[in-house]
Short mmCIF file of C-alpha atoms in Angstrom, two decimals:
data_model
loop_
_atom_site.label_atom_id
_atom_site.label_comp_id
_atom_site.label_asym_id
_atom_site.label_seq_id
_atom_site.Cartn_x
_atom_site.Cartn_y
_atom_site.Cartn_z
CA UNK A 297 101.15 17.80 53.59
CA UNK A 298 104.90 16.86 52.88
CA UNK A 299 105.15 15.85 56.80
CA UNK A 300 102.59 13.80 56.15
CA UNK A 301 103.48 11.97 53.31
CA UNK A 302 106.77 11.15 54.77
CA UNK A 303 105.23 9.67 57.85
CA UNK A 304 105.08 5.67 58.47
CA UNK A 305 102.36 6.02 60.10
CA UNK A 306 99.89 7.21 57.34
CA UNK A 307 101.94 4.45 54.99
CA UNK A 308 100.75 2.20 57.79
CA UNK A 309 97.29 3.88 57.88
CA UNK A 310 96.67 3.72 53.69
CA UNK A 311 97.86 0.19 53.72
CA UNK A 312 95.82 -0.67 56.38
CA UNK A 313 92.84 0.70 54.54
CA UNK A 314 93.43 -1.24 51.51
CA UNK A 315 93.86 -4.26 53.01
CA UNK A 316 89.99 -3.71 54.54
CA UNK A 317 88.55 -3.31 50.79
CA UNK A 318 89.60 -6.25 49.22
CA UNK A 319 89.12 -8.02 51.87
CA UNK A 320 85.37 -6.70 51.41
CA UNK A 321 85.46 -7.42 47.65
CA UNK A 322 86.61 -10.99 47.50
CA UNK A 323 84.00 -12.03 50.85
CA UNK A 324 80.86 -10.11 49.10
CA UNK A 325 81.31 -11.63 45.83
CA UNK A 326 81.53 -15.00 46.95
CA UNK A 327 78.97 -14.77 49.67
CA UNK A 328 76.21 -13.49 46.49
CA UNK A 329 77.50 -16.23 44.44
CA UNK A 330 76.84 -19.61 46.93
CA UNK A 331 76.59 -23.16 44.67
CA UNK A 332 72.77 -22.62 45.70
CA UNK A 333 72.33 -20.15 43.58
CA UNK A 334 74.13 -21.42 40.80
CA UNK A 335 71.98 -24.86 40.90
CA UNK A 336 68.74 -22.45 40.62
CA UNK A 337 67.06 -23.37 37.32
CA UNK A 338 65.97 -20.84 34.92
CA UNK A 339 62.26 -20.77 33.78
CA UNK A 340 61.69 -19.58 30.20
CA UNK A 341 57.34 -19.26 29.72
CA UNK A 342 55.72 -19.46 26.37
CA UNK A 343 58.04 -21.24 24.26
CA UNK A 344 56.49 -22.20 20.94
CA UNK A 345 56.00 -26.26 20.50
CA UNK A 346 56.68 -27.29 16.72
CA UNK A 347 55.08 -30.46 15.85
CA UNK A 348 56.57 -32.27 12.74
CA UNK A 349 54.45 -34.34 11.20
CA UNK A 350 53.62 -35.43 7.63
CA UNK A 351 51.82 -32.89 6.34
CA UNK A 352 51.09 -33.92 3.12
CA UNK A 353 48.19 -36.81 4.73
CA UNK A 354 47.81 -34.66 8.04
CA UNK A 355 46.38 -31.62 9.99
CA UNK A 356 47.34 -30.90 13.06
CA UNK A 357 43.38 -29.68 14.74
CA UNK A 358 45.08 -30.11 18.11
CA UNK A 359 47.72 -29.35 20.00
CA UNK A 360 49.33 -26.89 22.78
CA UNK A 361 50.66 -23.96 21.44
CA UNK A 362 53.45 -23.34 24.12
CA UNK A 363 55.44 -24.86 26.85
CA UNK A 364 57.94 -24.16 29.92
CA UNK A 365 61.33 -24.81 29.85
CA UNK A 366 63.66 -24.83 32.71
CA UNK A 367 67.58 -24.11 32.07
CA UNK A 368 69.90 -25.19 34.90
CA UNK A 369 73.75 -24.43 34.75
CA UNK A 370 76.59 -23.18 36.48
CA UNK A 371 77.90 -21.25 33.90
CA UNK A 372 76.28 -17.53 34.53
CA UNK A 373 76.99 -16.63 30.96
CA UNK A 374 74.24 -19.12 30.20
CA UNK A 375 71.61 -18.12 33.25
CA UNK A 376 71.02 -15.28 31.44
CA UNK A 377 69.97 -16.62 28.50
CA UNK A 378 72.91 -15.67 26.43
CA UNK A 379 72.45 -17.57 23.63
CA UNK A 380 70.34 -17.45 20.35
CA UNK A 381 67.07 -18.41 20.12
CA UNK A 382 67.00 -19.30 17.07
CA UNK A 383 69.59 -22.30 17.63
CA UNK A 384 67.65 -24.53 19.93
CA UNK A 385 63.98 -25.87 19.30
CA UNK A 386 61.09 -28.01 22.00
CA UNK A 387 58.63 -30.37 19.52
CA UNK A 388 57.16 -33.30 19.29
CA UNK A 389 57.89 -35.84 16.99
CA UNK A 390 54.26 -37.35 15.59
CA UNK A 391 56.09 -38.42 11.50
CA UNK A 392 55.10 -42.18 12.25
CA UNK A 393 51.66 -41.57 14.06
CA UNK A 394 48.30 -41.70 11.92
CA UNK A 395 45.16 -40.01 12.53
CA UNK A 396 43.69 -39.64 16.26
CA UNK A 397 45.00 -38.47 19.60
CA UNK A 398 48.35 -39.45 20.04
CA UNK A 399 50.43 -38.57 23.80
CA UNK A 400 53.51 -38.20 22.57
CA UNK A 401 56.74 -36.99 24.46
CA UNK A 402 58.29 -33.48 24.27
CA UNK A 403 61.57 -33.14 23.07
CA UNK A 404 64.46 -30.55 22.42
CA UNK A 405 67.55 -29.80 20.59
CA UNK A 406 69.95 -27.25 19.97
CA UNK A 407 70.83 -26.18 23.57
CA UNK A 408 74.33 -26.65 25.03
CA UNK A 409 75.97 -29.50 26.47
CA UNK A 410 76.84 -28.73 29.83
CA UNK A 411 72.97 -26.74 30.07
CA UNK A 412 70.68 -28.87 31.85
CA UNK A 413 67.06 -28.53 30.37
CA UNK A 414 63.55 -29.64 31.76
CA UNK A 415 60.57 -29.06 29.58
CA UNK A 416 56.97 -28.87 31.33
CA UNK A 417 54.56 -30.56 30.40
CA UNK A 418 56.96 -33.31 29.07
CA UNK A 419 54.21 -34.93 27.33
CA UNK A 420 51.83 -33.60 25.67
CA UNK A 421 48.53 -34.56 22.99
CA UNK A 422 47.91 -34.14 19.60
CA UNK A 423 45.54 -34.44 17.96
CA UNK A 424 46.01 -35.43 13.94
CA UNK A 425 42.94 -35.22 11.29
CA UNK A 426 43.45 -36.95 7.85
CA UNK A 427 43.48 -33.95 5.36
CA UNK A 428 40.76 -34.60 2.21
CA UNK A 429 40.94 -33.36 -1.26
CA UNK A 430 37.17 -30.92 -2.56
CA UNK A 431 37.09 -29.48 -5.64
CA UNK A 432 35.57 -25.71 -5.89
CA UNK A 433 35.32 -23.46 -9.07
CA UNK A 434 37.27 -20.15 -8.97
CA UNK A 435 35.18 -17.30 -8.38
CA UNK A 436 36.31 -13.92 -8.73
CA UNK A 437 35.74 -11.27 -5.68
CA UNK A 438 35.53 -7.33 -7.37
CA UNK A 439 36.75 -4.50 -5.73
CA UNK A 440 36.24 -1.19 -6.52
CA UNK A 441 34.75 0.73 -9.54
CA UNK A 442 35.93 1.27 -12.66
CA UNK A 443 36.01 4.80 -13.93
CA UNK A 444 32.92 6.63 -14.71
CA UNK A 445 31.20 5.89 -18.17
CA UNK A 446 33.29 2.45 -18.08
CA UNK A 447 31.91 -1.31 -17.37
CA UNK A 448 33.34 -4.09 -16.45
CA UNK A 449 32.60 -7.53 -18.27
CA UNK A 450 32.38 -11.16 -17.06
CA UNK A 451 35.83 -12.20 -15.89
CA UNK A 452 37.55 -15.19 -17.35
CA UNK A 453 39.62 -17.52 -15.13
CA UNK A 454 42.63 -19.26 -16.04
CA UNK A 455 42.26 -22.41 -14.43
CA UNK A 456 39.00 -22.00 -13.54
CA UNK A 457 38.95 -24.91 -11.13
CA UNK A 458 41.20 -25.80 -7.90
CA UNK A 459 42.09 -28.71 -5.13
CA UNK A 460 41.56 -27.56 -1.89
CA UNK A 461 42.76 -29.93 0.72
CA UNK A 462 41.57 -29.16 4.62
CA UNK A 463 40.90 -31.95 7.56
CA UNK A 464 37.98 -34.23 7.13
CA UNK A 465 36.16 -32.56 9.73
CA UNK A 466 36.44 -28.62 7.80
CA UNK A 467 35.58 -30.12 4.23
CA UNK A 468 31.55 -29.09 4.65
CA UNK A 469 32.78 -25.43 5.73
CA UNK A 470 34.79 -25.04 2.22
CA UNK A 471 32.30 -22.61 0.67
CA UNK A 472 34.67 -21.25 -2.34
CA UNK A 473 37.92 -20.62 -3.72
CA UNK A 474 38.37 -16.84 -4.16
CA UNK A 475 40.28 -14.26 -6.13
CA UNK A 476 40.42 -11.03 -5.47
CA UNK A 477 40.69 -8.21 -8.37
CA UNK A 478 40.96 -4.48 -7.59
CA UNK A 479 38.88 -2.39 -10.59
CA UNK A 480 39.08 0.76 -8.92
CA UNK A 481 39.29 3.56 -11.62
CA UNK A 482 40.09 1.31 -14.25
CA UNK A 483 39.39 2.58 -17.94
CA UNK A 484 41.30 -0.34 -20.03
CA UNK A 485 41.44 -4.24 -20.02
CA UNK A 486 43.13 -5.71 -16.62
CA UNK A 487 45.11 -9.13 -16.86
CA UNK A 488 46.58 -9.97 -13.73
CA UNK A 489 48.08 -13.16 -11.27
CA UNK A 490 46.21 -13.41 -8.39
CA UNK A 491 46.61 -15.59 -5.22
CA UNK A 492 43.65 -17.81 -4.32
CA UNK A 493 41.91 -18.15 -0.76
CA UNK A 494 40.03 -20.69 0.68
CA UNK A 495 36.98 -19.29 2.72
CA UNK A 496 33.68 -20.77 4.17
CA UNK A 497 29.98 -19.77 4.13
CA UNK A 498 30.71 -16.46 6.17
CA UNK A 499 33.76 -15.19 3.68
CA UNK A 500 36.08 -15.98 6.43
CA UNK A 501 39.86 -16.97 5.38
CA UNK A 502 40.31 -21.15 6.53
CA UNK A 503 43.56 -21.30 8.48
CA UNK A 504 45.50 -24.20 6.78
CA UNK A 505 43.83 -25.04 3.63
CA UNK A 506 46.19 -25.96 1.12
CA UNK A 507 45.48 -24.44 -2.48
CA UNK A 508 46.11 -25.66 -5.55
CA UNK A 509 46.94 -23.64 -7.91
CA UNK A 510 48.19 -21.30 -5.74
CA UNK A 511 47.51 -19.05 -7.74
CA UNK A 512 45.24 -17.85 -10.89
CA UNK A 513 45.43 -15.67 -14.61
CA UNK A 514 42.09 -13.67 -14.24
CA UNK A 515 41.25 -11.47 -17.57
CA UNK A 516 38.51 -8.62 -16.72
CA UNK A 517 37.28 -6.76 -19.81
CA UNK A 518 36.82 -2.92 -18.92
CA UNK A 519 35.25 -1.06 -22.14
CA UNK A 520 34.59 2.83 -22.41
CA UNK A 521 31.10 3.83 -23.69
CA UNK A 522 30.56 3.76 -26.91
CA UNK A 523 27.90 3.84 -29.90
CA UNK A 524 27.00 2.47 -33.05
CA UNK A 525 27.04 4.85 -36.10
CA UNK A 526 26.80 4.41 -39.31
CA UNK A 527 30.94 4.79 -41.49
CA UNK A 528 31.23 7.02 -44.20
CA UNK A 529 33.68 6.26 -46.70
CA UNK A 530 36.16 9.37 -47.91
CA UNK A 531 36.53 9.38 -51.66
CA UNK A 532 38.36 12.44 -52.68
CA UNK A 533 39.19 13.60 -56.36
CA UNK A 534 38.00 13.25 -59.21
CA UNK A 535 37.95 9.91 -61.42
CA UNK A 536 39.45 10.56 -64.51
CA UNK A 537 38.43 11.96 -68.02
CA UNK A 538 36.72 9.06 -69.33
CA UNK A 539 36.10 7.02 -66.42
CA UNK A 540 33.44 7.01 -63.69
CA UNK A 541 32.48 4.78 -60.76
CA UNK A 542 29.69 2.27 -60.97
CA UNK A 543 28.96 1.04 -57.21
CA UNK A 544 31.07 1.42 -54.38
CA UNK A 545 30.81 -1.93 -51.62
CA UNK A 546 31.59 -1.79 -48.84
CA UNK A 547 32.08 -5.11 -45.96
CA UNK A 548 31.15 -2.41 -42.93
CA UNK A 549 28.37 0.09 -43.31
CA UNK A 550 28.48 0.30 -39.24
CA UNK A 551 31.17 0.58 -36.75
CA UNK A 552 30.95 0.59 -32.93
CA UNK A 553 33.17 3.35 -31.38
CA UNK A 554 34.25 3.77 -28.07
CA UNK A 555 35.85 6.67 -26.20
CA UNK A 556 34.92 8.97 -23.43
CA UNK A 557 30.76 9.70 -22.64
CA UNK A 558 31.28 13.15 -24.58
CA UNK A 559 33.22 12.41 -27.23
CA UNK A 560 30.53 9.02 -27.80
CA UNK A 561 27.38 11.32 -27.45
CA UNK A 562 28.52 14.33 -29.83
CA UNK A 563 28.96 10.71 -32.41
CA UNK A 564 25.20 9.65 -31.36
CA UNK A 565 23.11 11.42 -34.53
CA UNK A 566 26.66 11.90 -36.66
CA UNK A 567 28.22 9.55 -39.25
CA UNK A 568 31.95 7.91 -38.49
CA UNK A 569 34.77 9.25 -41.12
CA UNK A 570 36.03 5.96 -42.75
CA UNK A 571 39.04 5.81 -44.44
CA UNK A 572 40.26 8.20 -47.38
CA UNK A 573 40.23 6.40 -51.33
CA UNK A 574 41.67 8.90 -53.76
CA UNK A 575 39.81 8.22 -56.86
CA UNK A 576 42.03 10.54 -59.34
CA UNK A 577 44.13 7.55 -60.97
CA UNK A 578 41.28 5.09 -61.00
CA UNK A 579 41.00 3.72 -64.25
CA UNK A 580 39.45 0.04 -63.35
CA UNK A 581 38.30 -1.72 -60.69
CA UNK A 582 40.05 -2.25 -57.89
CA UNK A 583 39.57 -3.92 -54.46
CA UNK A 584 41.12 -2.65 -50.94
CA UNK A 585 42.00 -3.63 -47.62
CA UNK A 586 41.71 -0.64 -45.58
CA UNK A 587 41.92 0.30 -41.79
CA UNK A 588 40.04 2.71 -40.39
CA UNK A 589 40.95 5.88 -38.84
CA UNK A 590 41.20 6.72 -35.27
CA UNK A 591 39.63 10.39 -34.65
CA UNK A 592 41.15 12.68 -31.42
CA UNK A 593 39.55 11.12 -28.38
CA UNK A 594 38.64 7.74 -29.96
CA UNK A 595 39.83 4.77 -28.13
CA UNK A 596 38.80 2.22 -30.19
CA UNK A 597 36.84 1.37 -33.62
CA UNK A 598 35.38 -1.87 -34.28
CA UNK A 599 36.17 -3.37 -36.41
CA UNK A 600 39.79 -2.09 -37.06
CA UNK A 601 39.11 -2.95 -40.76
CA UNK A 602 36.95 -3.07 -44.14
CA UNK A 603 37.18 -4.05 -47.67
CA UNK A 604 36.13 -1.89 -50.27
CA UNK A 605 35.32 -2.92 -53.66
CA UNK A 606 35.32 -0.30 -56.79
CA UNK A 607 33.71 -0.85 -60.01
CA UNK A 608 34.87 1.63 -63.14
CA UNK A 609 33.36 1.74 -66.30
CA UNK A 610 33.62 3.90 -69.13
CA UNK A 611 31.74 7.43 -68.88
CA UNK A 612 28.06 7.95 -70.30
CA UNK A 613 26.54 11.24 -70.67
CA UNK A 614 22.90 12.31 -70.13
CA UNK A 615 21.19 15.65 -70.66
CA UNK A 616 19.15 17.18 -67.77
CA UNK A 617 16.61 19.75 -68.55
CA UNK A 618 14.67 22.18 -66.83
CA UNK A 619 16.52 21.85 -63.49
CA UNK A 620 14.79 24.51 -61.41
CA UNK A 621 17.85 27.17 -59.62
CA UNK A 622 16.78 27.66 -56.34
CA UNK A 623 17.93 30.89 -54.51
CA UNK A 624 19.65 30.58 -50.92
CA UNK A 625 20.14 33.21 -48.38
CA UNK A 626 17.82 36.27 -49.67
CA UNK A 627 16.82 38.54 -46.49
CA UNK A 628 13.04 39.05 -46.01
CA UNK A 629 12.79 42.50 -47.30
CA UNK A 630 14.56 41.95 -50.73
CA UNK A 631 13.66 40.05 -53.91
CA UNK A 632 15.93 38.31 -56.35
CA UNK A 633 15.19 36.96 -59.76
CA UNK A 634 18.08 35.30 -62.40
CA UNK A 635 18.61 36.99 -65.83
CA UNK A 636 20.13 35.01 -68.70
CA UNK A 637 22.78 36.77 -71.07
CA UNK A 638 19.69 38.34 -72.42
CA UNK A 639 18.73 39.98 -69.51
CA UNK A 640 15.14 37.72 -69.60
CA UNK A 641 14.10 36.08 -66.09
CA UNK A 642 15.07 32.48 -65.84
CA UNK A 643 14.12 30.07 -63.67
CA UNK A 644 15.49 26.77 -64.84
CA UNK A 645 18.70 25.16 -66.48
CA UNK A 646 19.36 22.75 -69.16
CA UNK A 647 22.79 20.62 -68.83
CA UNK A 648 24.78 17.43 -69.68
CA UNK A 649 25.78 14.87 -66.76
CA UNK A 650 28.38 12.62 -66.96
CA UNK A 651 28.24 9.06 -64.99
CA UNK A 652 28.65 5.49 -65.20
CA UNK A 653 25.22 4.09 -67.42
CA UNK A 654 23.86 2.15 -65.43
CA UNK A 655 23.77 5.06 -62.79
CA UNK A 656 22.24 7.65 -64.96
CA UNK A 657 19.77 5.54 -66.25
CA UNK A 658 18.00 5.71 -63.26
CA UNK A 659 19.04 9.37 -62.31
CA UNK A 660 16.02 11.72 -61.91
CA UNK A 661 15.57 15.86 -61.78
CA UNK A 662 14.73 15.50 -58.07
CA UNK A 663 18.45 14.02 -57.31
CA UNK A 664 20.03 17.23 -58.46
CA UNK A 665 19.86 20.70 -56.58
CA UNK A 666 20.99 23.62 -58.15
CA UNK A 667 21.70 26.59 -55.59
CA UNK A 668 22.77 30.37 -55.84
CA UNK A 669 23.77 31.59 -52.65
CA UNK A 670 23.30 35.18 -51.99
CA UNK A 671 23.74 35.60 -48.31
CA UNK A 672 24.93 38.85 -47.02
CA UNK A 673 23.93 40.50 -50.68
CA UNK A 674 22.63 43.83 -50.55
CA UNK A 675 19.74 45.28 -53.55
CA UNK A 676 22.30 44.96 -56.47
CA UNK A 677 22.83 42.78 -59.73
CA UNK A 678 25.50 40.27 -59.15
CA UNK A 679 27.01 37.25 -60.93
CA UNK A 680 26.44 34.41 -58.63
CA UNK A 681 28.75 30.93 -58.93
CA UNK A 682 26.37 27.89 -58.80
CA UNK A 683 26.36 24.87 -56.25
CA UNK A 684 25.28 21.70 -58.37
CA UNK A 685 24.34 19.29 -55.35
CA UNK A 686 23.74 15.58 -56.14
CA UNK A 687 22.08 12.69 -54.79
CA UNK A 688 24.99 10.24 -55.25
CA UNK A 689 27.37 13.27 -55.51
CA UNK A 690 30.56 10.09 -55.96
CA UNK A 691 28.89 8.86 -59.16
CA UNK A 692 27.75 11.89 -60.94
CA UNK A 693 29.88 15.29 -62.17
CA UNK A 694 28.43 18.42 -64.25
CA UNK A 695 29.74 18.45 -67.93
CA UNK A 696 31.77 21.22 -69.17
CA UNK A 697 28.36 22.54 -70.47
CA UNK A 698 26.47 22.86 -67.23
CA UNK A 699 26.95 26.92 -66.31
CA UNK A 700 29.05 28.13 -63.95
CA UNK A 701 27.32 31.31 -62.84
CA UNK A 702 24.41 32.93 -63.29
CA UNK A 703 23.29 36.95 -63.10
CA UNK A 704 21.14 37.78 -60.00
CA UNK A 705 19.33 40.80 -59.64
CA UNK A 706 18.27 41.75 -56.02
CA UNK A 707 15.59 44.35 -55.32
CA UNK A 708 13.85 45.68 -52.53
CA UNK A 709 10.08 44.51 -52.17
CA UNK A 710 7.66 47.29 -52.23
CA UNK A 711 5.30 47.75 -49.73
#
């Protein structure tokens, strides 16, 4: 190998070689790159053909969509289409013309100076309609359902009218203006923006229509099922020595309530709890704003409120007699009868009531219940607390008089 190296004749040989390839380079480059080639122009298919025109009067109903271009240069950076797009643009100029079918010429801007371009066809027609102005009321397109028990009401549309403006030839296939809502599983009020859409008899979209407003408020009431009942007013404690209620008036003896189908049927044969009026530091009339309760479950109560007015008036007292006691709860095989002190049967009562005049006045034996409760009592003799039950039970109250208990002797029934 050294020998070799140190040889001129492979120095000679190696040089020669090199020689032979660049020779080859620079011959084969320039044969591939003759000035025919470079002349050949560049076709670019489907370019897109803007047409500016004033829109605001016009629709364009006709026109080509695309055109050739041809691209001749000698620069090879440029052959390959090395440049952007986006910086060079083919259209047709049409601001001046008025309605009809105008030829007009194609032009083009954008490309570079020393790039020679050809656009085919390099004129081209247009056609231009005169756009005209319908009005349509909004209507509102529902999708979906709301959730189960739940209903939807009439929609309200905020404006409920709009412009549409299309070419004179489309105005007949305008069939409505359109917004769309989506209800699916809805259980509360919706209130949304929604954009409107132009579309003719078949519900199909009309490319181009201009809109206005673009777009709408649309307010869908959703309510949950509900039921009328009747509202029961609350009054806890007593009135005070010396005082008792006259009348109790209310503005709402019915409220509508609304909450899911279970909780609104359990309400269907019930009475609504109203609001709580503590009655143990009424000493004169008085008149209240109140709002009524929400129960678990309830979504709503309407209305929200009432007005309650409450008379007082000094307390009257009346004497009842000969209130028959009426025995609750004896099994089948016993028999009970009521002793007084004296150990005599008894079947009635004598006792004062205390009330508002113009209440007892009209008070009779058959609005007062007197109970003993012996359920669960075996045969014995037991002292039994009484239930006084009253019609109006808010305007009435037992006297200090009226017993408390009462002795009941339970024995088995002979057979």
């Amino acid at each position: 190998m050294d020998k070799w190296l140190n040889s001129h004749w492979f120095a000679r040989a190696v040089a020669l070689l090199l020689a032979v390839m660049m020779w080859m380079v620079v011959n084969l480059e320039t044969d591939t790159a003759t000035p025919a080639d470079t002349n050949q122009p560049i076709l670019i298919d489907g370019v897109t053909l803007h047409v500016k025109y004033d829109t605001d009067q016009y629709q364009v109903v006709r026109q080509p969509n695309t055109v050739q271009v041809a691209l001749q240069s000698s620069n090879p950076f440029y052959r390959h289409n090395f440049f952007p797009t986006d910086s060079w643009e083919v259209y047709v100029d049409a601001m001046g013309l008025g309605a009809g079918t105008h030829k007009v010429p194609v032009q083009y801007k954008g490309f570079p100076e020393d790039v020679k371009v050809g656009v085919i066809p390099n004129m081209v027609e247009i056609t231009l309609e005169e756009k005209k102005t319908v009005e349509r009321e909004v209507t509102v397109e529902l999708l979906g359902v709301v959730a189960p028990g739940y209903s939807a009401g009439e929609p309200i549309v905020k404006p409920f009218r709009a412009l549409v403006r299309v070419p004179e030839s489309q105005v007949d296939t305008v069939a409505a203006v359109k917004a769309t809502v989506d209800l699916e599983g809805a259980i509360s009020p919706i209130k949304t923006t929604v954009p409107l859409k132009v579309v003719d008899k078949s519900g199909n979209v009309i490319p181009g229509a201009d809109v206005t407003p673009l777009t709408v408020e649309v307010d869908i009431p959703v309510t949950s099922p509900f039921v009328k009942v009747p509202l029961k007013l609350n009054l806890t404690n007593e009135m005070p020595n010396g005082y008792s209620l006259a009348s109790v008036e209310s503005s709402v003896d019915e409220v509508t309530v609304y909450g899911p189908k279970e909780v609104v049927d359990a309400l269907a044969t019930s009475t609504y709890p109203g609001p709580s009026i503590d009655l143990g530091n009424l000493t004169s009339d008085r008149v209240m704003e109140l709002k009524i309760p929400l129960r678990e479950n309830i979504v709503k109560v309407e209305p929200e409120y009432l007005k309650v007015s409450l008379k007082v008036v000094p307390s009257t007292t009346r004497r009842l007699e000969r209130i028959p006691i009426r025995i609750s709860g004896l099994s089948e095989n016993l028999q009970a009868r009521v002793l007084s002190t004296t150990g005599e049967e008894i079947s009635t009562l004598d006792f004062d009531v205390i009330g508002a005049a113009e209440v007892l006045q009209d008070f009779r034996q058959e609005d007062v219940q007197i109970i003993a409760d012996i359920s669960n009592m075996p045969a014995g003799v037991y002292e039994v607390t009484l239930n006084y039950i009253f019609n109006q039970s808010d305007y009435i109250k037992t006297a200090a008089n009226a017993p408390k208990q009462v002795t009941v002797e339970i024995t088995s029934k002979q057979r």
